[in-house]
Amino acid sequence: DVCIEDDLLPDVRPGAVAEIERLRQDGCRVVLVSAAPRPMVERLAARLGLQDVVATDIAPAVDGRFSGRVEGACVLGDEKLRRLSSYADAAFGRWELVAAYGDQHTDGRLLAAARRPLAVSPCRRLTRLADVKGWPVQVW
């Protein structure tokens, strides 16, 4: 938990926390989707009060130590939407991707699938893609 408290939580932008709360008030279920390792994403999600996570699976620990070996596909690029869809189909049955947020050009497919896409503090390539697609851009 030291990593979460010291390294990740200070980097969570206040705009993200406010957006999570706004979505909850609108009746949305928020799913944290990340290419980061599942154990780390689950801890961060718990700190943010989220229960739904789609993240990169890691091989089981060996001798109580983090293995660091990816199992299956990394949740990156097109895999984000594929894994989110699979998760949501199983967890919710009928669902809609109301909003999606991304900061990298590899998030383009996920953003394109959302009713409300938002490029947040995007890299240059995502900024260009957002401009072409007409997606809003915000800096949090």
Backbone as a ProteinNet text record, in pm:
[ID]
protein_1_A
[PRIMARY]
DVCIEDDLLPDVRPGAVAEIERLRQDGCRVVLVSAAPRPMVERLAARLGLQDVVATDIAPAVDGRFSGRVEGACVLGDEKLRRLSSYADAAFGRWELVAAYGDQHTDGRLLAAARRPLAVSPCRRLTRLADVKGWPVQVW
[TERTIARY]
80.4	0	84.5	212	298	303	313	316	188.8	75.5	-51.6	-57.8	-29.6	-38.9	62.1	186.5	293.3	311.3	287.7	318.9	198	87.4	-26.2	-130.5	-172.8	-280.3	-246	-122.7	-93	-104.3	-90.9	-99.7	-242.4	-337.8	-477.1	-524.8	-560	-597.5	-732.7	-745.4	-874	-988.8	-960.8	-1064.6	-1117.3	-1029.4	-1070.7	-1160.7	-1124.1	-1204.5	-1342.6	-1344.7	-1472.6	-1557.5	-1493.6	-1567.8	-1625.4	-1549.4	-1599.7	-1725.2	-1719.2	-1834	-1952.7	-1928.4	-2036.7	-2104.9	-2023.6	-2080	-2163.5	-2114.6	-2191.3	-2324.8	-2322.6	-2447.1	-2544.2	-2491.1	-2575	-2625.2	-2587.3	-2632.1	-2545.4	-2428.9	-2337.8	-2252.7	-2219	-2124	-1988.9	-1891	-1759.2	-1667.4	-1606.1	-1511.8	-1374.9	-1277.3	-1141.1	-1073.2	-1036.1	-973.5	-831.2	-734.3	-594.6	-504.9	-397.3	-295.7	-205.2	-213.3	-129.1	-165.2	-75.7	-102.4	-224.9	-306.2	-431.2	-414.3	-315.5	-306.4	-293.4	-219.1	-201	-330.3	-395	-517.9	-629.6	-637.5	-740.4	-722.2	-597.8	-573	-610.6	-573.6	-608.3	-760.1	-826.1	-972.1	-1038.6	-990.4	-1047.6	-1031.8	-918.3	-894.9	-987.3	-1028.3	-1119.1	-1265.6	-1288.7	-1424.7	-1487.9	-1404.9	-1454.7	-1440.7	-1536	-1528.3	-1504.5	-1520.1	-1507.5	-1375	-1299.1	-1165.4	-1144	-1085.3	-1035.1	-889	-798.6	-655.5	-575.9	-449.5	-360	-336.9	-362.6	-343.1	-195.7	-156.3	-18.1	-14.5	89.3	105.5	110.7	64.5	64.1	203.1	200.7	325.3	403.3	533.4	622.4	692.7	681	742.5	698	570.5	516.3	562.8	635	685.7	611.4	589.8	522.4	597.8	527.9	595.8	631.4	542.1	566.7	546.7	510.4	489.2	343.3	325.2	190.7	129.7	2.9	-73.2	-179.9	-180.9	-276.3	-229.9	-323.7	-290.5	-288.1	-198.6	-193.8	-317.8	-382.3	-503.2	-461.3	-432	-378.9	-437.3	-463.2	-514.4	-649.4	-665.9	-794.3	-835.1	-736.1	-765.3	-846	-831.3	-909.4	-1058.4	-1101.3	-1243.7	-1290.3	-1210.5	-1248.2	-1267	-1172.1	-1179.9	-1290.5	-1309.8	-1418.9	-1552.7	-1568.1	-1693.5	-1719.5	-1619.3	-1633	-1670.4	-1601.9	-1629.8	-1772.7	-1809.8	-1940.8	-2053.9	-2034.6	-2136.6	-2164.6	-2057.4	-2072.4	-2125.2	-2079.4	-2115.3	-2251.7	-2288	-2408	-2515.9	-2480.8	-2578.2	-2594.8	-2696.8	-2721.4	-2649	-2570.5	-2493.2	-2464.1	-2423.5	-2385.1	-2259.5	-2167.2	-2047.4	-2083.7	-2124.7	-2172.1	-2056.3	-1946.8	-1833.1	-1703.5	-1603.2	-1470.5	-1367.6	-1259.8	-1154.8	-1022.3	-939.2	-810.4	-707.1	-581.4	-473.4	-371.4	-383.4	-288.8	-361.4	-290.2	-352.3	-403.6	-345.1	-390.4	-529.7	-581	-715.5	-822.4	-781.2	-872.7	-994	-975.3	-1088.7	-1188.7	-1138.3	-1226.1	-1304.1	-1235.6	-1302.1	-1408	-1376.7	-1470	-1598.5	-1592	-1708.4	-1801.3	-1754.6	-1832.1	-1927.1	-2039.5	-2131.4	-2065.6	-1988.3	-1918.3	-1768.5	-1692.4	-1547.6	-1481.7	-1373.6	-1300.4	-1151.3	-1074.6	-929	-882.2	-818.2	-777.5	-625.4	-577.3	-432.3	-364.7	-412.9	-371.4	-229.4	-171.8	-45.3	-72.3	32.4	15.4	-67.4	-42.8	-117.5	-266	-298	-439.7	-500.7	-424.7	-474.9	-514	-429.4	-460.6	-583	-591.5	-706.3	-834.5	-828.4	-945.5	-989.8	-894.5	-927	-999.4	-948.4	-1009.8	-1149.8	-1165.8	-1294	-1392.6	-1342.2	-1430	-1454.5	-1363.9	-1378.1	-1330.6	-1397.1	-1349.8	-1216.6	-1138.3	-1009.1	-1010.1	-968.3	-953.9	-818.7	-766.9	-642.7	-679.8	-654.6	-682	-550.6
-121.1	0	127.2	115.5	233.3	292	207.2	253.9	331.6	282	348	482.4	482.6	605.4	710.7	669.7	765.1	798.4	701.4	721.5	749.4	680.6	694	796	790.5	880.2	1027.9	1069.7	1211.5	1251.9	1155	1184	1180.5	1135.7	1134.2	1278.6	1323	1463.3	1490.7	1605.3	1640.6	1637.8	1673.3	1667.9	1527	1428.7	1288.8	1246.9	1283.6	1249.9	1315.9	1441.6	1512.5	1447.2	1403.8	1340	1206.3	1129.5	1001.6	1027.5	1126.9	1158.8	1205.8	1287.4	1335.3	1218.3	1126.2	1009.2	924.7	906.6	830.5	898.2	1029.4	1102.7	1091.7	1074.2	1055	911.3	825	686.2	592.9	637.9	554.1	465.1	351	261.7	288.5	324.8	362.5	240.8	211.3	100.3	160	128.7	175.8	78.5	126.8	44.4	94.8	4.3	46	-65.5	-25.5	-121.3	-161.9	-91.9	-121.1	-258.3	-315.5	-446.4	-443.8	-548	-558	-531.7	-589.5	-564.9	-415.5	-344.3	-202.2	-125.7	-158.9	-90.1	-118.4	-241.2	-274.5	-194.5	-178.3	-98.6	48.1	100.3	238.8	255.2	162.4	168	166.7	81.2	74	207.2	270.6	401.6	508.8	491.1	586.2	547.7	437	392	320.8	267.1	195	46	-29.6	-174.3	-246.9	-179	-243.3	-205.5	-309.1	-289.3	-381.5	-326.8	-404.9	-363	-459.3	-427	-546.3	-523.6	-628.3	-731.7	-857	-965.7	-1001	-1032.9	-1066.7	-1209.4	-1283.9	-1420.9	-1420.1	-1528.5	-1534.9	-1510.6	-1459.3	-1432.2	-1560.9	-1546.2	-1657.6	-1624.4	-1713.9	-1690.3	-1558	-1522.9	-1401.4	-1272.4	-1283	-1163.9	-1143.8	-1020.9	-981.8	-1041.6	-1117.8	-1185.5	-1089.2	-994.7	-899.3	-956.3	-1083.2	-1145.8	-1128.5	-1074.1	-1052.5	-1186	-1204.7	-1322.1	-1274.4	-1331.7	-1287.4	-1158.1	-1088.3	-964.2	-846	-754.6	-628.7	-547	-484.9	-407.1	-270.2	-269.9	-151.8	-144.9	-25.2	-7.8	-73.5	-147.2	-213.5	-311.3	-364.5	-460.2	-394.8	-263.8	-196.4	-210.3	-181.1	-189.4	-334.5	-423.4	-565	-618.1	-590.1	-640.2	-571.2	-441	-372.2	-430.4	-454	-510.8	-647.7	-731.4	-865.2	-856.5	-770.5	-752.5	-701.4	-597	-535.4	-629.3	-705	-802.7	-900.3	-950.6	-1048.2	-984	-864	-800	-731.8	-674.6	-591	-639.8	-731.2	-772.9	-663.9	-584.4	-472.8	-349.6	-286.7	-170.5	-78	42.8	142.1	211.7	237.9	313.4	461.8	515.9	654	750	728.3	819.7	739.6	790.2	729.7	841.6	815.9	915.3	851	925.9	871.7	981.2	940.9	1038.4	1000	880.7	832.7	802	810.5	781.8	638.4	550.5	411.5	397.3	503.4	501.6	539.4	564.3	612.7	524.2	394.9	304.4	305.7	309.1	316.9	447.8	556.9	686.9	691.1	633.1	633.5	556.8	461.7	379.7	446.6	554.4	618.8	725.1	739.5	847.9	982.6	989.1	1112.9	1085.1	1093.9	1074.4	1203.1	1188	1304.6	1272.2	1350.5	1338.7	1425.6	1362.2	1431.5	1443.8	1566.6	1592.4	1501.4	1505.8	1406.5	1428.8	1317.3	1323.8	1393.3	1427.9	1500.8	1423.9	1294.3	1215.7	1209	1197.2	1195.4	1333.9	1438.6	1573.9	1590.6	1542.1	1550.4	1467	1345.6	1259	1323	1379.5	1445.8	1562.1	1634.5	1746.6	1696.8	1589.9	1532.5	1479.5	1412	1349.8	1447.5	1564.3	1660.5	1628.2	1553.1	1518	1634	1656.7	1759.9	1720.1	1820.2	1800.5	1885.4	1825.1	1899.1	1866.1	1960.2	1937.1	1934.7	1819.9	1804.8	1801.8
0	0	0	33.6	32.7	-107.7	-207.8	-347.5	-379.5	-339.4	-368.4	-296.1	-167.4	-88.4	-133.4	-151.7	-179.1	-326.2	-413.1	-554.1	-642.4	-620.3	-710.7	-667.1	-542.4	-499.8	-516.6	-488	-511.5	-658.8	-750.2	-893.2	-946.3	-865.8	-910.1	-910.5	-1026	-1042.2	-978.1	-911.1	-849.4	-950.5	-1075.5	-1177.8	-1198.9	-1187.5	-1203	-1087.8	-967.1	-850	-861.5	-902.3	-919.2	-1028	-1136.3	-1245.8	-1202.9	-1126.9	-1074	-990.6	-904.3	-819.8	-902.9	-1003.5	-1090.1	-1161.2	-1213.9	-1282.1	-1187.2	-1065.9	-966.8	-938.7	-923.6	-897.5	-1013.9	-1134.4	-1252.5	-1264.3	-1169.3	-1169.4	-1251.6	-1290.3	-1370	-1279.4	-1329.6	-1263.5	-1327.3	-1249.2	-1299.7	-1296.2	-1411.7	-1424.1	-1454.5	-1372	-1395.4	-1491.2	-1609.1	-1713	-1731.3	-1715	-1720.9	-1771.3	-1837	-1880.3	-1765.3	-1654.5	-1538.5	-1479.8	-1399.3	-1338.5	-1247.4	-1258.4	-1182.8	-1032.5	-963.9	-818.4	-785.6	-862.9	-840.4	-870.4	-980.2	-1020.4	-919.9	-870.2	-771.4	-642.9	-599.5	-478.1	-500.5	-615.7	-646.8	-654.5	-722	-734.8	-596.4	-508.2	-373.4	-300.9	-317.1	-253.6	-310.4	-435.8	-500.2	-481	-410.1	-385.4	-503.2	-592.3	-710.4	-688.3	-740.5	-726	-857.5	-967.9	-1098.6	-1163.8	-1201.3	-1256.9	-1375.8	-1480.5	-1593.8	-1606.2	-1589.5	-1590	-1639.6	-1660.3	-1709	-1599.7	-1633.6	-1537.4	-1526.8	-1404.9	-1374	-1320.8	-1357.3	-1308.7	-1156.1	-1095.2	-948.5	-889.4	-768	-696.7	-674.3	-672.7	-642.5	-511.5	-413.6	-282.9	-221.5	-244	-186.3	-251.5	-362.3	-431.4	-562.3	-596.8	-720.3	-839.1	-924.7	-1035.5	-1148.3	-1175.1	-1282.8	-1422.3	-1433.5	-1564.6	-1606.7	-1725	-1777.9	-1818.6	-1781.6	-1824.1	-1921.3	-2039.7	-2139.5	-2202.7	-2262.6	-2332.5	-2236.5	-2262	-2187.7	-2226.5	-2129.7	-2154.5	-2209.1	-2337.7	-2404.6	-2545.1	-2593	-2728.7	-2746.2	-2855.5	-2884.7	-2775.2	-2704.8	-2597.3	-2484.9	-2464	-2359.9	-2385.5	-2506.2	-2538.5	-2537.4	-2591.5	-2592.9	-2451.4	-2364.2	-2225.7	-2146.4	-2167.8	-2100.6	-2144.2	-2273	-2324.7	-2264.7	-2259.7	-2202.4	-2054	-1982	-1839.8	-1818.6	-1890.4	-1871.2	-1912.6	-2020.7	-2061.5	-1948.4	-1885.6	-1777.6	-1649.2	-1617.3	-1490.6	-1493.6	-1607.7	-1611.6	-1707	-1795.3	-1896	-1999.8	-1983.8	-2074.5	-2022.4	-2107.6	-2062.8	-2179.6	-2145.6	-2245.4	-2195.8	-2285.4	-2249.8	-2258.2	-2145.8	-2139.5	-2160.8	-2088.5	-2095.6	-2092.3	-2161.5	-2158.8	-2156.8	-2088.9	-2070.2	-2109.2	-2178.3	-2217.4	-2228.9	-2215.1	-2228	-2334.9	-2389.6	-2490.1	-2620.6	-2731.6	-2862	-2868.7	-2788.5	-2786.6	-2724.7	-2662.3	-2605	-2708	-2831.3	-2934.6	-2957.1	-2964.8	-2990.9	-2875.7	-2753.3	-2636.2	-2637.9	-2665.1	-2670.2	-2780.4	-2894.8	-3008	-2976	-2885.8	-2851.9	-2750.4	-2688.2	-2581.8	-2636	-2567.9	-2602.6	-2573.9	-2463.8	-2427.1	-2411.2	-2519.1	-2507.7	-2457.4	-2383.3	-2336.1	-2332.8	-2405.3	-2400.8	-2284.4	-2186.8	-2065.1	-2062.7	-2057.2	-2058.6	-2160.8	-2284.8	-2385.2	-2438.6	-2483.7	-2556.1	-2690.7	-2760.9	-2888	-2989.7	-3002.1	-3101.3	-3067.2	-2938.3	-2900.5	-2918.1	-2894.5	-2917.8	-3064.8	-3155	-3298.5	-3333	-3277	-3303.1	-3249.9	-3131.4	-3073.7	-3160.7	-3215.7	-3304.2	-3429.5	-3488.8	-3608.2	-3579	-3464.4	-3428.7	-3364.7	-3325.6	-3258.5	-3112.5	-3052.2	-2910.6	-2824.4	-2713	-2620.9	-2556.9	-2524.6	-2457.3	-2331.7	-2221.5	-2096.4	-2035.9	-1959.8	-1886.3	-1738.7	-1677.3	-1533.8	-1461.5
[MASK]
++++++++++++++++++++++++++++++++++++++++++++++++++++++++++++++++++++++++++++++++++++++++++++++++++++++++++++++++++++++++++++++++++++++++++++

